[in-house]
Tab-separated table of C-alpha atoms and ligand atoms in Angstrom:
chain	number	residue	atom	x	y	z
K	1272	MET	CA	27.666	-24.689	76.642
K	1273	ALA	CA	29.250	-21.317	75.918
K	1274	SER	CA	28.438	-21.817	72.261
K	1275	PHE	CA	24.720	-22.370	72.888
K	1276	PRO	CA	22.950	-19.125	71.981
K	1277	TYR	CA	22.127	-16.829	74.927
K	1278	ALA	CA	22.968	-19.482	77.522
K	1279	ASP	CA	24.810	-16.832	79.574
K	1280	ASP	CA	21.800	-14.549	79.762
K	1281	TYR	CA	18.713	-16.714	79.889
K	1282	PRO	CA	17.875	-20.159	81.261
K	1283	VAL	CA	18.139	-22.992	78.727
K	1284	HIS	CA	15.045	-25.201	78.544
K	1285	ARG	CA	15.963	-28.847	78.265
K	1286	THR	CA	12.522	-29.985	79.389
K	1287	LEU	CA	9.094	-28.402	79.260
K	1288	PRO	CA	8.749	-26.150	82.337
K	1289	GLU	CA	6.372	-27.670	84.918
K	1290	ARG	CA	4.679	-24.319	85.484
K	1291	GLY	CA	4.192	-22.001	82.577
K	1292	GLU	CA	6.203	-18.786	82.588
K	1293	SER	CA	4.749	-15.321	82.519
K	1294	ARG	CA	3.749	-13.871	79.161
K	1295	ALA	CA	5.350	-10.571	80.088
K	1296	GLU	CA	8.705	-12.207	80.823
K	1297	ILE	CA	8.621	-14.270	77.651
K	1298	LEU	CA	7.828	-11.242	75.530
K	1299	ALA	CA	10.481	-9.151	77.297
K	1300	MET	CA	13.094	-11.797	76.564
K	1301	MET	CA	12.076	-11.965	72.905
K	1302	ALA	CA	12.151	-8.202	72.564
K	1303	ASP	CA	15.651	-8.231	74.027
K	1304	LEU	CA	16.893	-10.936	71.639
K	1305	ALA	CA	15.377	-9.226	68.615
K	1306	SER	CA	16.863	-5.882	69.631
K	1307	ARG	CA	20.299	-7.500	69.767
K	1308	GLU	CA	19.901	-9.226	66.397
K	1309	ASP	CA	18.225	-6.526	64.302
K	1310	PRO	CA	21.257	-4.204	64.260
K	1311	THR	CA	23.109	-6.808	62.156
K	1312	TRP	CA	21.055	-5.674	59.155
K	1313	GLU	CA	19.672	-2.285	60.210
K	1314	THR	CA	22.980	-0.694	59.259
K	1315	GLY	CA	22.256	-1.525	55.612
K	1316	GLN	CA	25.454	-3.563	55.412
K	1317	CYS	CA	23.918	-7.007	54.997
K	1318	SER	CA	23.349	-8.530	51.556
K	1319	GLY	CA	19.800	-9.714	50.760
K	1320	THR	CA	17.542	-11.441	53.285
K	1321	MET	CA	15.888	-8.300	54.781
K	1322	TYR	CA	14.093	-7.135	51.687
K	1323	CYS	CA	11.927	-4.372	53.120
K	1324	GLY	CA	13.855	-3.629	56.296
K	1325	ASP	CA	11.184	-1.273	57.532
K	1326	HIS	CA	9.864	-1.914	61.049
K	1327	GLU	CA	6.656	0.035	60.426
K	1328	HIS	CA	5.910	-2.212	57.461
K	1329	TYR	CA	6.688	-5.308	59.546
K	1330	ASP	CA	4.381	-4.058	62.320
K	1331	PHE	CA	1.601	-3.592	59.791
K	1332	LEU	CA	2.122	-7.118	58.395
K	1333	ASN	CA	2.232	-8.557	61.897
K	1334	GLN	CA	-1.125	-6.944	62.647
K	1335	ALA	CA	-2.591	-8.418	59.470
K	1336	PHE	CA	-1.077	-11.789	60.419
K	1337	SER	CA	-2.488	-11.632	63.931
K	1338	HIS	CA	-6.119	-11.569	62.750
K	1339	PHE	CA	-5.732	-14.971	61.084
K	1340	SER	CA	-2.627	-16.506	62.669
K	1341	HIS	CA	-4.713	-19.166	64.414
K	1342	VAL	CA	-6.767	-20.088	61.353
K	1343	ASN	CA	-6.075	-23.295	59.442
K	1344	THR	CA	-6.578	-22.679	55.734
K	1345	LEU	CA	-7.619	-26.309	55.257
K	1346	GLN	CA	-10.985	-25.493	56.820
K	1347	ARG	CA	-12.214	-23.151	54.108
K	1348	ASP	CA	-15.822	-23.220	55.245
K	1349	MET	CA	-14.610	-21.473	58.416
K	1350	CYS	CA	-12.398	-18.966	56.633
K	1351	PRO	CA	-13.624	-17.816	53.223
K	1352	SER	CA	-11.210	-14.922	53.803
K	1353	ALA	CA	-8.342	-17.346	53.067
K	1354	THR	CA	-9.859	-18.108	49.675
K	1355	LYS	CA	-10.191	-14.395	48.997
K	1356	PHE	CA	-6.570	-13.671	49.991
K	1357	GLU	CA	-5.106	-16.695	48.208
K	1358	ALA	CA	-7.018	-16.213	44.962
K	1359	GLU	CA	-6.248	-12.494	44.847
K	1360	ILE	CA	-2.525	-12.973	45.584
K	1361	ILE	CA	-2.389	-15.454	42.696
K	1362	ALA	CA	-4.398	-13.196	40.369
K	1363	MET	CA	-2.258	-10.132	41.136
K	1364	THR	CA	0.954	-12.122	40.640
K	1365	LEU	CA	-0.209	-13.656	37.350
K	1366	ASP	CA	-1.152	-10.207	36.122
K	1367	LEU	CA	2.218	-8.765	37.148
K	1368	LEU	CA	4.070	-11.601	35.415
K	1369	GLY	CA	2.457	-11.252	32.018
K	1370	ALA	CA	-0.271	-13.913	32.147
K	1371	GLY	CA	-2.874	-11.454	30.851
K	1372	GLY	CA	-2.493	-12.285	27.153
K	1373	LEU	CA	-2.246	-16.060	27.515
K	1374	THR	CA	-4.703	-18.207	25.613
K	1375	GLY	CA	-4.809	-21.065	28.161
K	1376	THR	CA	-6.183	-20.803	31.671
K	1377	PRO	CA	-3.399	-19.360	33.838
K	1378	ALA	CA	-3.367	-20.597	37.423
K	1379	GLY	CA	-1.219	-20.451	40.536
K	1380	LEU	CA	-0.227	-22.157	43.746
K	1381	ILE	CA	0.913	-20.474	46.949
K	1382	THR	CA	3.746	-22.303	48.646
K	1383	SER	CA	5.909	-21.746	51.689
K	1384	GLY	CA	8.867	-20.245	49.795
K	1385	GLY	CA	11.059	-20.327	46.731
K	1386	SER	CA	12.352	-23.863	47.221
K	1387	ALA	CA	8.810	-25.145	47.649
K	1388	SER	CA	7.603	-23.365	44.490
K	1389	ILE	CA	10.497	-24.855	42.564
K	1390	ALA	CA	9.796	-28.299	44.031
K	1391	HIS	CA	6.165	-28.065	42.940
K	1392	ALA	CA	7.176	-27.018	39.437
K	1393	VAL	CA	9.492	-30.022	39.156
K	1394	LEU	CA	6.750	-32.299	40.508
K	1395	ALA	CA	4.209	-30.863	38.075
K	1396	TYR	CA	6.437	-31.523	35.055
K	1397	ARG	CA	7.081	-35.066	36.274
K	1398	GLU	CA	3.396	-35.746	36.846
K	1399	GLN	CA	2.302	-34.153	33.575
K	1400	ASN	CA	4.471	-36.675	31.757
K	1401	ALA	CA	4.007	-39.591	34.139
K	1402	GLY	CA	2.072	-41.653	31.591
K	1403	SER	CA	4.798	-41.537	28.964
K	1404	ILE	CA	8.155	-40.862	30.678
K	1405	ASP	CA	9.586	-43.124	33.384
K	1406	ARG	CA	12.924	-41.419	33.948
K	1407	PRO	CA	12.297	-37.697	33.479
K	1408	ASN	CA	15.052	-35.128	33.294
K	1409	MET	CA	15.222	-31.347	33.352
K	1410	ILE	CA	18.032	-29.048	32.238
K	1411	LYS	CA	19.117	-26.222	34.516
K	1412	PRO	CA	21.840	-23.629	34.060
K	1413	GLU	CA	24.621	-24.265	36.581
K	1414	THR	CA	23.718	-20.923	38.142
K	1415	ALA	CA	20.087	-21.909	38.828
K	1416	HIS	CA	19.286	-22.419	42.486
K	1417	PRO	CA	20.096	-25.692	44.325
K	1418	ALA	CA	16.362	-25.982	45.052
K	1419	PHE	CA	16.087	-27.555	41.582
K	1420	ASP	CA	18.701	-30.189	42.437
K	1421	LYS	CA	16.973	-30.800	45.761
K	1422	ALA	CA	13.607	-31.217	44.026
K	1423	GLY	CA	15.189	-33.554	41.486
K	1424	HIS	CA	16.606	-35.569	44.376
K	1425	LEU	CA	13.257	-35.689	46.172
K	1426	PHE	CA	11.100	-36.506	43.156
K	1427	GLY	CA	13.415	-38.684	41.092
K	1428	VAL	CA	13.941	-36.178	38.298
K	1429	GLU	CA	17.437	-36.063	36.831
K	1430	MET	CA	18.889	-32.533	36.782
K	1431	ARG	CA	21.211	-31.978	33.849
K	1432	ILE	CA	23.536	-29.083	34.522
K	1433	ALA	CA	24.155	-26.764	31.590
K	1434	PRO	CA	27.298	-24.627	31.711
K	1435	VAL	CA	27.075	-20.843	31.653
K	1436	ASP	CA	29.235	-18.472	29.671
K	1437	PRO	CA	31.968	-17.199	32.039
K	1438	GLN	CA	31.648	-13.623	30.760
K	1439	SER	CA	27.878	-13.166	30.555
K	1440	ALA	CA	27.000	-15.759	33.234
K	1441	GLN	CA	24.068	-16.807	31.033
K	1442	VAL	CA	23.211	-20.375	30.077
K	1443	ASP	CA	24.893	-21.990	27.070
K	1444	LEU	CA	21.933	-22.494	24.718
K	1445	SER	CA	23.671	-24.891	22.356
K	1446	TRP	CA	24.576	-27.169	25.282
K	1447	VAL	CA	20.923	-27.141	26.310
K	1448	ARG	CA	19.776	-28.006	22.787
K	1449	ASP	CA	22.293	-30.858	22.545
K	1450	HIS	CA	21.215	-32.401	25.857
K	1451	VAL	CA	17.442	-32.458	25.419
K	1452	ASP	CA	16.255	-36.006	24.762
K	1453	ALA	CA	13.014	-37.960	24.743
K	1454	ASN	CA	12.946	-37.956	28.579
K	1455	THR	CA	13.357	-34.191	29.003
K	1456	VAL	CA	10.241	-32.708	30.579
K	1457	ALA	CA	11.330	-29.070	30.978
K	1458	LEU	CA	14.106	-26.501	30.680
K	1459	ILE	CA	14.958	-23.935	33.348
K	1460	GLY	CA	16.085	-20.316	33.207
K	1461	SER	CA	16.568	-17.781	35.993
K	1462	ALA	CA	15.331	-14.197	36.147
K	1463	CYS	CA	17.552	-13.578	37.825
K	1464	ASN	CA	19.887	-16.138	39.383
K	1465	TYR	CA	20.981	-15.929	42.999
K	1466	GLY	CA	24.727	-15.961	42.387
K	1467	TYR	CA	25.350	-13.264	39.828
K	1468	GLY	CA	21.993	-11.560	39.368
K	1469	THR	CA	22.128	-12.288	35.647
K	1470	ILE	CA	19.055	-13.193	33.603
K	1471	ASP	CA	19.192	-16.169	31.249
K	1472	PRO	CA	18.048	-15.565	27.647
K	1473	ILE	CA	14.419	-16.458	28.329
K	1474	THR	CA	13.129	-15.613	24.830
K	1475	GLU	CA	15.648	-17.979	23.263
K	1476	LEU	CA	14.975	-20.663	25.870
K	1477	GLY	CA	11.264	-20.266	25.112
K	1478	GLU	CA	11.882	-20.761	21.397
K	1479	LEU	CA	13.880	-23.884	22.170
K	1480	ALA	CA	11.197	-25.201	24.510
K	1481	LEU	CA	8.489	-24.697	21.864
K	1482	GLU	CA	10.600	-26.269	19.140
K	1483	LEU	CA	11.520	-29.292	21.263
K	1484	GLU	CA	8.063	-29.521	22.855
K	1485	VAL	CA	9.185	-29.366	26.472
K	1486	GLY	CA	8.180	-27.067	29.337
K	1487	LEU	CA	10.128	-24.019	30.502
K	1488	HIS	CA	10.277	-22.886	34.117
K	1489	VAL	CA	11.512	-19.369	34.853
K	1490	ASP	CA	12.870	-18.979	38.351
K	1491	GLY	CA	11.760	-15.508	39.354
K	1492	CYS	CA	11.934	-16.289	43.069
K	1493	LEU	CA	14.324	-13.399	43.463
K	1494	GLY	CA	13.391	-11.206	40.515
K	1495	GLY	CA	9.658	-11.815	40.119
K	1496	PHE	CA	8.519	-8.866	42.193
K	1497	ILE	CA	11.225	-6.374	41.225
K	1498	LEU	CA	12.213	-6.983	37.594
K	1499	PRO	CA	8.735	-6.121	36.208
K	1500	PHE	CA	9.049	-2.709	37.829
K	1501	GLY	CA	12.639	-2.370	36.634
K	1502	ARG	CA	11.405	-2.901	33.065
K	1503	GLU	CA	8.596	-0.406	33.613
K	1504	LEU	CA	11.172	2.130	34.793
K	1505	GLY	CA	13.159	1.654	31.591
K	1506	TYR	CA	16.130	-0.356	32.855
K	1507	ASP	CA	17.676	-2.619	30.259
K	1508	ILE	CA	15.976	-5.914	31.119
K	1509	ALA	CA	15.077	-8.454	28.428
K	1510	PRO	CA	11.603	-10.095	28.528
K	1511	PHE	CA	11.541	-12.867	31.116
K	1512	ASP	CA	7.972	-13.662	32.196
K	1513	LEU	CA	4.881	-15.667	31.215
K	1514	SER	CA	4.287	-13.403	28.219
K	1515	VAL	CA	7.374	-14.934	26.565
K	1516	PRO	CA	6.182	-17.736	24.233
K	1517	GLY	CA	7.252	-21.109	25.590
K	1518	VAL	CA	7.319	-20.170	29.295
K	1519	THR	CA	5.029	-22.613	31.081
K	1520	THR	CA	5.727	-21.897	34.764
K	1521	MET	CA	7.320	-19.117	36.797
K	1522	SER	CA	8.090	-18.861	40.506
K	1523	ALA	CA	8.070	-15.489	42.293
K	1524	ASP	CA	8.661	-15.064	46.001
K	1525	THR	CA	6.325	-12.780	47.876
K	1526	HIS	CA	8.636	-13.221	50.861
K	1527	LYS	CA	11.553	-11.602	49.017
K	1528	TYR	CA	10.955	-8.478	46.886
K	1529	GLY	CA	7.190	-8.913	47.409
K	1530	TYR	CA	7.972	-7.481	50.895
K	1531	ALA	CA	5.685	-9.949	52.687
K	1532	LEU	CA	6.513	-11.944	55.807
K	1533	LYS	CA	8.756	-14.981	55.457
K	1534	GLY	CA	6.841	-18.062	54.388
K	1535	THR	CA	5.102	-17.444	51.050
K	1536	SER	CA	5.888	-17.689	47.356
K	1537	VAL	CA	3.725	-17.962	44.250
K	1538	LEU	CA	4.157	-20.591	41.568
K	1539	CYS	CA	2.465	-19.424	38.351
K	1540	PHE	CA	1.326	-21.817	35.645
K	1541	ALA	CA	0.533	-20.720	32.097
K	1542	ASP	CA	-2.156	-23.375	32.112
K	1543	ARG	CA	-4.104	-24.827	35.015
K	1544	ALA	CA	-3.895	-28.420	33.693
K	1545	LEU	CA	-0.189	-28.430	34.581
K	1546	ARG	CA	-0.911	-27.136	38.078
K	1547	ASN	CA	-3.666	-29.652	38.621
K	1548	SER	CA	-1.377	-32.487	37.543
K	1549	GLN	CA	0.496	-32.260	40.853
K	1550	TYR	CA	-2.480	-32.256	43.238
K	1551	PHE	CA	-2.430	-35.193	45.627
K	1552	TYR	CA	-5.607	-37.243	46.186
K	1553	LEU	CA	-6.387	-40.100	48.549
K	1554	PRO	CA	-10.106	-40.677	48.074
K	1555	ASP	CA	-10.344	-43.946	50.022
K	1556	TRP	CA	-8.623	-43.057	53.315
K	1557	SER	CA	-10.558	-44.067	56.451
K	1558	GLY	CA	-10.104	-40.548	57.849
K	1559	GLY	CA	-12.011	-39.073	54.945
K	1560	LYS	CA	-11.373	-38.271	51.310
K	1561	TYR	CA	-8.095	-36.357	51.218
K	1562	CYS	CA	-6.814	-33.860	48.684
K	1563	SER	CA	-4.209	-31.117	49.096
K	1564	PRO	CA	-3.056	-28.475	46.661
K	1565	GLY	CA	0.587	-28.618	47.759
K	1566	MET	CA	3.018	-30.371	50.066
K	1567	ASP	CA	1.692	-28.689	53.182
K	1568	GLY	CA	-1.322	-29.891	55.070
K	1569	SER	CA	-2.400	-27.292	57.610
K	1570	ARG	CA	-1.278	-23.733	56.891
K	1571	SER	CA	-1.794	-20.530	58.818
K	1572	GLY	CA	-4.281	-18.068	57.352
K	1573	GLY	CA	-2.084	-15.355	58.823
K	1574	LEU	CA	0.571	-15.710	56.137
K	1575	LEU	CA	-1.968	-15.357	53.351
K	1576	ALA	CA	-3.467	-12.303	55.039
K	1577	ALA	CA	-0.073	-10.653	55.587
K	1578	THR	CA	1.048	-11.358	52.013
K	1579	TRP	CA	-2.181	-9.941	50.604
K	1580	ALA	CA	-1.833	-6.915	52.889
K	1581	ALA	CA	1.738	-6.233	51.707
K	1582	MET	CA	0.737	-6.373	48.047
K	1583	VAL	CA	-2.386	-4.271	48.315
K	1584	GLN	CA	-0.867	-1.702	50.664
K	1585	LEU	CA	2.203	-1.108	48.490
K	1586	GLY	CA	0.399	-1.220	45.163
K	1587	ARG	CA	2.198	-0.815	41.862
K	1588	SER	CA	3.488	2.638	42.752
K	1589	GLY	CA	4.956	1.417	46.041
K	1590	TYR	CA	6.758	-1.478	44.351
K	1591	ARG	CA	7.911	0.821	41.552
K	1592	ASP	CA	9.344	3.390	43.971
K	1593	TYR	CA	11.204	0.731	45.942
K	1594	ALA	CA	12.499	-0.827	42.725
K	1595	HIS	CA	13.747	2.551	41.560
K	1596	GLN	CA	15.634	3.165	44.808
K	1597	ILE	CA	17.123	-0.334	44.750
K	1598	PHE	CA	18.197	-0.224	41.095
K	1599	GLU	CA	19.843	3.180	41.587
K	1600	THR	CA	21.605	2.045	44.756
K	1601	ALA	CA	22.825	-1.142	43.066
K	1602	ALA	CA	24.203	0.920	40.173
K	1603	ALA	CA	26.047	3.234	42.588
K	1604	MET	CA	27.481	0.281	44.535
K	1605	ARG	CA	28.630	-1.335	41.285
K	1606	GLU	CA	30.303	1.924	40.268
K	1607	ALA	CA	32.343	1.762	43.457
K	1608	VAL	CA	33.422	-1.772	42.515
K	1609	ARG	CA	34.246	-0.734	38.945
K	1610	SER	CA	36.431	2.087	40.218
K	1611	HIS	CA	38.940	-0.602	41.287
K	1612	ASP	CA	40.849	-2.137	38.402
K	1613	GLU	CA	41.586	-5.121	40.647
K	1614	LEU	CA	37.906	-6.127	40.796
K	1615	ARG	CA	35.633	-7.509	38.065
K	1616	ILE	CA	31.826	-7.579	38.085
K	1617	ILE	CA	30.487	-10.864	36.719
K	1618	GLY	CA	28.084	-10.521	33.755
K	1619	SER	CA	25.571	-7.665	33.390
K	1620	PRO	CA	23.492	-7.770	36.548
K	1621	SER	CA	20.677	-5.500	37.665
K	1622	PHE	CA	19.740	-5.200	41.335
K	1623	LEU	CA	22.209	-7.709	42.728
K	1624	PHE	CA	25.758	-8.161	41.635
K	1625	SER	CA	28.802	-10.251	42.261
K	1626	PHE	CA	32.467	-9.478	41.807
K	1627	THR	CA	35.707	-11.342	41.711
K	1628	ALA	CA	39.392	-10.365	41.746
K	1629	PRO	CA	41.415	-11.969	38.952
K	1630	ASP	CA	44.810	-11.275	40.578
K	1631	PHE	CA	44.188	-12.157	44.220
K	1632	ASP	CA	41.736	-14.045	46.386
K	1633	VAL	CA	38.648	-11.831	46.699
K	1634	TYR	CA	37.943	-13.437	50.088
K	1635	HIS	CA	40.654	-11.118	51.446
K	1636	VAL	CA	38.354	-8.238	50.505
K	1637	ASN	CA	35.624	-9.938	52.469
K	1638	ASP	CA	37.914	-10.579	55.449
K	1639	PHE	CA	38.373	-6.826	55.711
K	1640	LEU	CA	34.762	-5.863	54.973
K	1641	ARG	CA	33.658	-8.096	57.832
K	1642	THR	CA	35.709	-6.008	60.241
K	1643	ARG	CA	33.634	-3.008	59.125
K	1644	GLY	CA	30.347	-4.827	59.713
K	1645	TRP	CA	29.549	-5.860	56.134
K	1646	ARG	CA	27.886	-9.228	55.547
K	1647	LEU	CA	28.336	-10.317	51.952
K	1648	ASN	CA	27.804	-13.836	50.606
K	1649	GLY	CA	30.843	-15.787	49.441
K	1650	GLN	CA	30.752	-17.774	46.210
K	1651	GLN	CA	33.076	-20.223	44.490
K	1652	TYR	CA	34.335	-21.285	41.002
K	1653	PRO	CA	35.510	-18.536	40.831
K	1654	ASN	CA	35.731	-17.114	44.339
K	1655	ALA	CA	33.440	-14.091	44.316
K	1656	LEU	CA	31.398	-11.888	46.648
K	1657	HIS	CA	27.723	-11.304	46.156
K	1658	MET	CA	25.630	-8.334	47.208
K	1659	ALA	CA	21.839	-8.495	46.796
K	1660	VAL	CA	20.737	-4.901	47.180
K	1661	THR	CA	17.611	-4.498	49.272
K	1662	ARG	CA	15.894	-1.503	50.875
K	1663	PRO	CA	18.264	-1.211	53.851
K	1664	GLN	CA	21.079	-0.314	51.416
K	1665	THR	CA	19.009	2.556	50.020
K	1666	ARG	CA	19.278	4.465	53.303
K	1667	PRO	CA	21.355	7.644	53.357
K	1668	GLY	CA	25.084	7.115	53.806
K	1669	VAL	CA	25.248	3.385	53.009
K	1670	VAL	CA	26.599	3.732	49.456
K	1671	GLU	CA	29.235	6.206	50.676
K	1672	ARG	CA	30.243	3.806	53.466
K	1673	TRP	CA	30.441	1.015	50.890
K	1674	ALA	CA	32.768	3.039	48.658
K	1675	THR	CA	35.115	3.923	51.545
K	1676	ASP	CA	35.184	0.474	53.103
K	1677	LEU	CA	35.634	-1.251	49.755
K	1678	ALA	CA	38.626	0.953	48.917
K	1679	ASP	CA	40.227	0.079	52.257
K	1680	ALA	CA	39.379	-3.587	51.711
K	1681	VAL	CA	41.083	-3.629	48.306
K	1682	ASP	CA	44.218	-2.080	49.876
K	1683	TYR	CA	44.113	-4.772	52.559
K	1684	ALA	CA	43.642	-7.546	49.970
K	1685	VAL	CA	46.566	-6.324	47.877
K	1686	ALA	CA	48.770	-6.199	50.978
K	1687	HIS	CA	47.718	-9.738	52.046
K	1688	ALA	CA	47.606	-11.344	48.609
K	1689	GLY	CA	50.153	-14.008	49.621
K	1690	ASP	CA	48.332	-15.091	52.814
K	1691	ALA	CA	45.478	-17.540	53.234
K	1692	ALA	CA	42.099	-15.795	53.454
K	1693	GLN	CA	39.676	-16.530	56.293
K	1694	SER	CA	36.410	-16.172	54.395
K	1695	GLY	CA	34.791	-18.912	52.369
K	1696	ALA	CA	31.629	-19.736	50.470
K	1697	ILE	CA	28.718	-20.895	52.600
K	1698	TYR	CA	25.259	-20.270	51.125
K	1699	GLY	CA	23.021	-18.351	53.478
K	1700	GLY	CA	25.766	-17.839	56.040
K	1701	VAL	CA	28.296	-15.172	56.635
K	1702	ALA	CA	31.114	-15.819	54.186
K	1703	GLY	CA	33.413	-17.735	56.490
K	1704	GLY	CA	34.450	-21.352	56.492
K	1705	PRO	CA	36.660	-23.885	54.753
K	1706	THR	CA	37.857	-22.950	51.315
K	1707	ALA	CA	39.969	-25.633	49.690
K	1708	GLU	CA	38.919	-28.968	51.172
K	1709	THR	CA	37.684	-31.958	49.222
K	1710	ASP	CA	33.960	-32.485	48.659
K	1711	ASP	CA	33.897	-35.200	51.326
K	1712	LEU	CA	35.437	-32.928	53.920
K	1713	ILE	CA	33.078	-30.135	52.990
K	1714	LYS	CA	30.073	-32.463	53.308
K	1715	PHE	CA	31.361	-33.496	56.719
K	1716	PHE	CA	31.775	-29.865	57.755
K	1717	MET	CA	28.308	-28.921	56.511
K	1718	ALA	CA	26.626	-31.905	58.148
K	1719	ASP	CA	28.346	-30.963	61.397
K	1720	MET	CA	27.185	-27.363	61.043
K	1721	MET	CA	23.556	-28.507	60.472
K	1722	ASP	CA	23.817	-30.907	63.378
K	1723	GLN	CA	25.052	-28.181	65.738
K	1724	GLN	CA	22.116	-25.979	64.760
K	1725	GLN	CA	19.621	-28.702	65.670
K	1726	SER	CA	21.320	-30.192	68.687
K	1727	ILE	CA	20.086	-30.296	72.253
K	1728	PRO	CA	22.183	-28.213	74.701
K	1729	ASP	CA	24.313	-30.199	77.153
F	3084	LIG	C1	16.938	-17.310	42.466
F	3084	LIG	C2	16.462	-18.059	43.692
F	3084	LIG	N1	15.672	-19.126	43.548
F	3084	LIG	C3	15.224	-19.823	44.602
F	3084	LIG	C4	15.569	-19.472	45.885
F	3084	LIG	C5	15.077	-20.295	47.055
F	3084	LIG	O1	14.181	-19.553	47.814
F	3084	LIG	P1	13.839	-19.923	49.332
F	3084	LIG	O2	15.071	-19.627	50.121
F	3084	LIG	O3	12.700	-19.023	49.634
F	3084	LIG	O4	13.467	-21.350	49.403
F	3084	LIG	C6	16.377	-18.367	46.082
F	3084	LIG	C7	16.779	-17.949	47.426
F	3084	LIG	O5	17.490	-17.009	47.625
F	3084	LIG	C8	16.846	-17.645	44.963
F	3084	LIG	O6	17.648	-16.590	45.097
């Protein structure tokens, strides 16, 4: 039981309480738990995940959410506001991502997050070709997010994995060309990818897609709401959005650098026919004629309201200012890495970066950084550490702390080069865990970890 969260401080509910508990006590407990957990990122030492990191902004979004939290967006006659928020979020995102000059009819779909947007893109390409292709495939750079593999698994679309150049960490275009066949429905590029923050050559992928007459999805889940402002500010970022000829869909997560609450993302389509291809209809169901735009049925109007509120309140200048701070902070943090000959930054990243250590296991660096409160993400093949710079890192003193702690961590790693490191590569978790086991053992370990997170307390 000791491992069950907060079991020492609060009663564990194994059954529904017979008599309801007081609202005040419930809220007091939640405030206590949140106040214990927030300091893990408030220091600015946690990679990614808390994109805005500003409690005033969160309070504002929570107020917006509260007006519509109880509303089900399925019942549009009761909440035309949901149509207003949804349509305007899509319009603003399409505009931001270069849909303005397109000749087709650009369209969008709001989903529950990046993985869901990617899943819907994969589904749309499958459905668009359903009449002519039985066994569709798509080609993704190895560095593209596992959400593509998951979607392929769910929807029966084969994911062909293109290698990336080890220096640039960008997709190998000739491999892609060689592996397109009559069953290929779309190519994939990232702007930018999760692991290294590098952007695939989208213009060249677009040319290939047009030549070979296949779709092209750009995964801007991470970059979609920050890279446009980076380009506007003059950072060296190649074109990556819907304005690039050949790009047919692009995902961009409002719940990341869009600074909205967790639970929304926008999937943009260069043409609405592709979006409409994945709608689900059941016209002859006894419960009534059924149609849904995405995988969800009921959805809370609160999330649409909060997302709309974040976008409209920040405006272009707000996003631009945040992007500027983040790009400058990322550059300063990278400089600290570059000041150590032992470390190597992978590729040419922008606002997130990853580094490895050719002569020792970089997980030693992480072992030490963890003792100083840093929470970086571990990666593998090669072992590397990833830092997605968000607003908490832009606070005063964080870059200086990074430089000092990193220098001490490199000293520690050099001194412990012969030992086994403790850290490992677990996506979305603190970088700790098994490092050199076989795939079967790792699957066992991960299944066990999932199981523990869902299990009933004894
Ligand atoms: C590039 C990229 N694509 C997709 C995703 C998946 O997004 P989500 O976790 O919202 O499902 C992520 C998540 O970090 C990402 O970085």
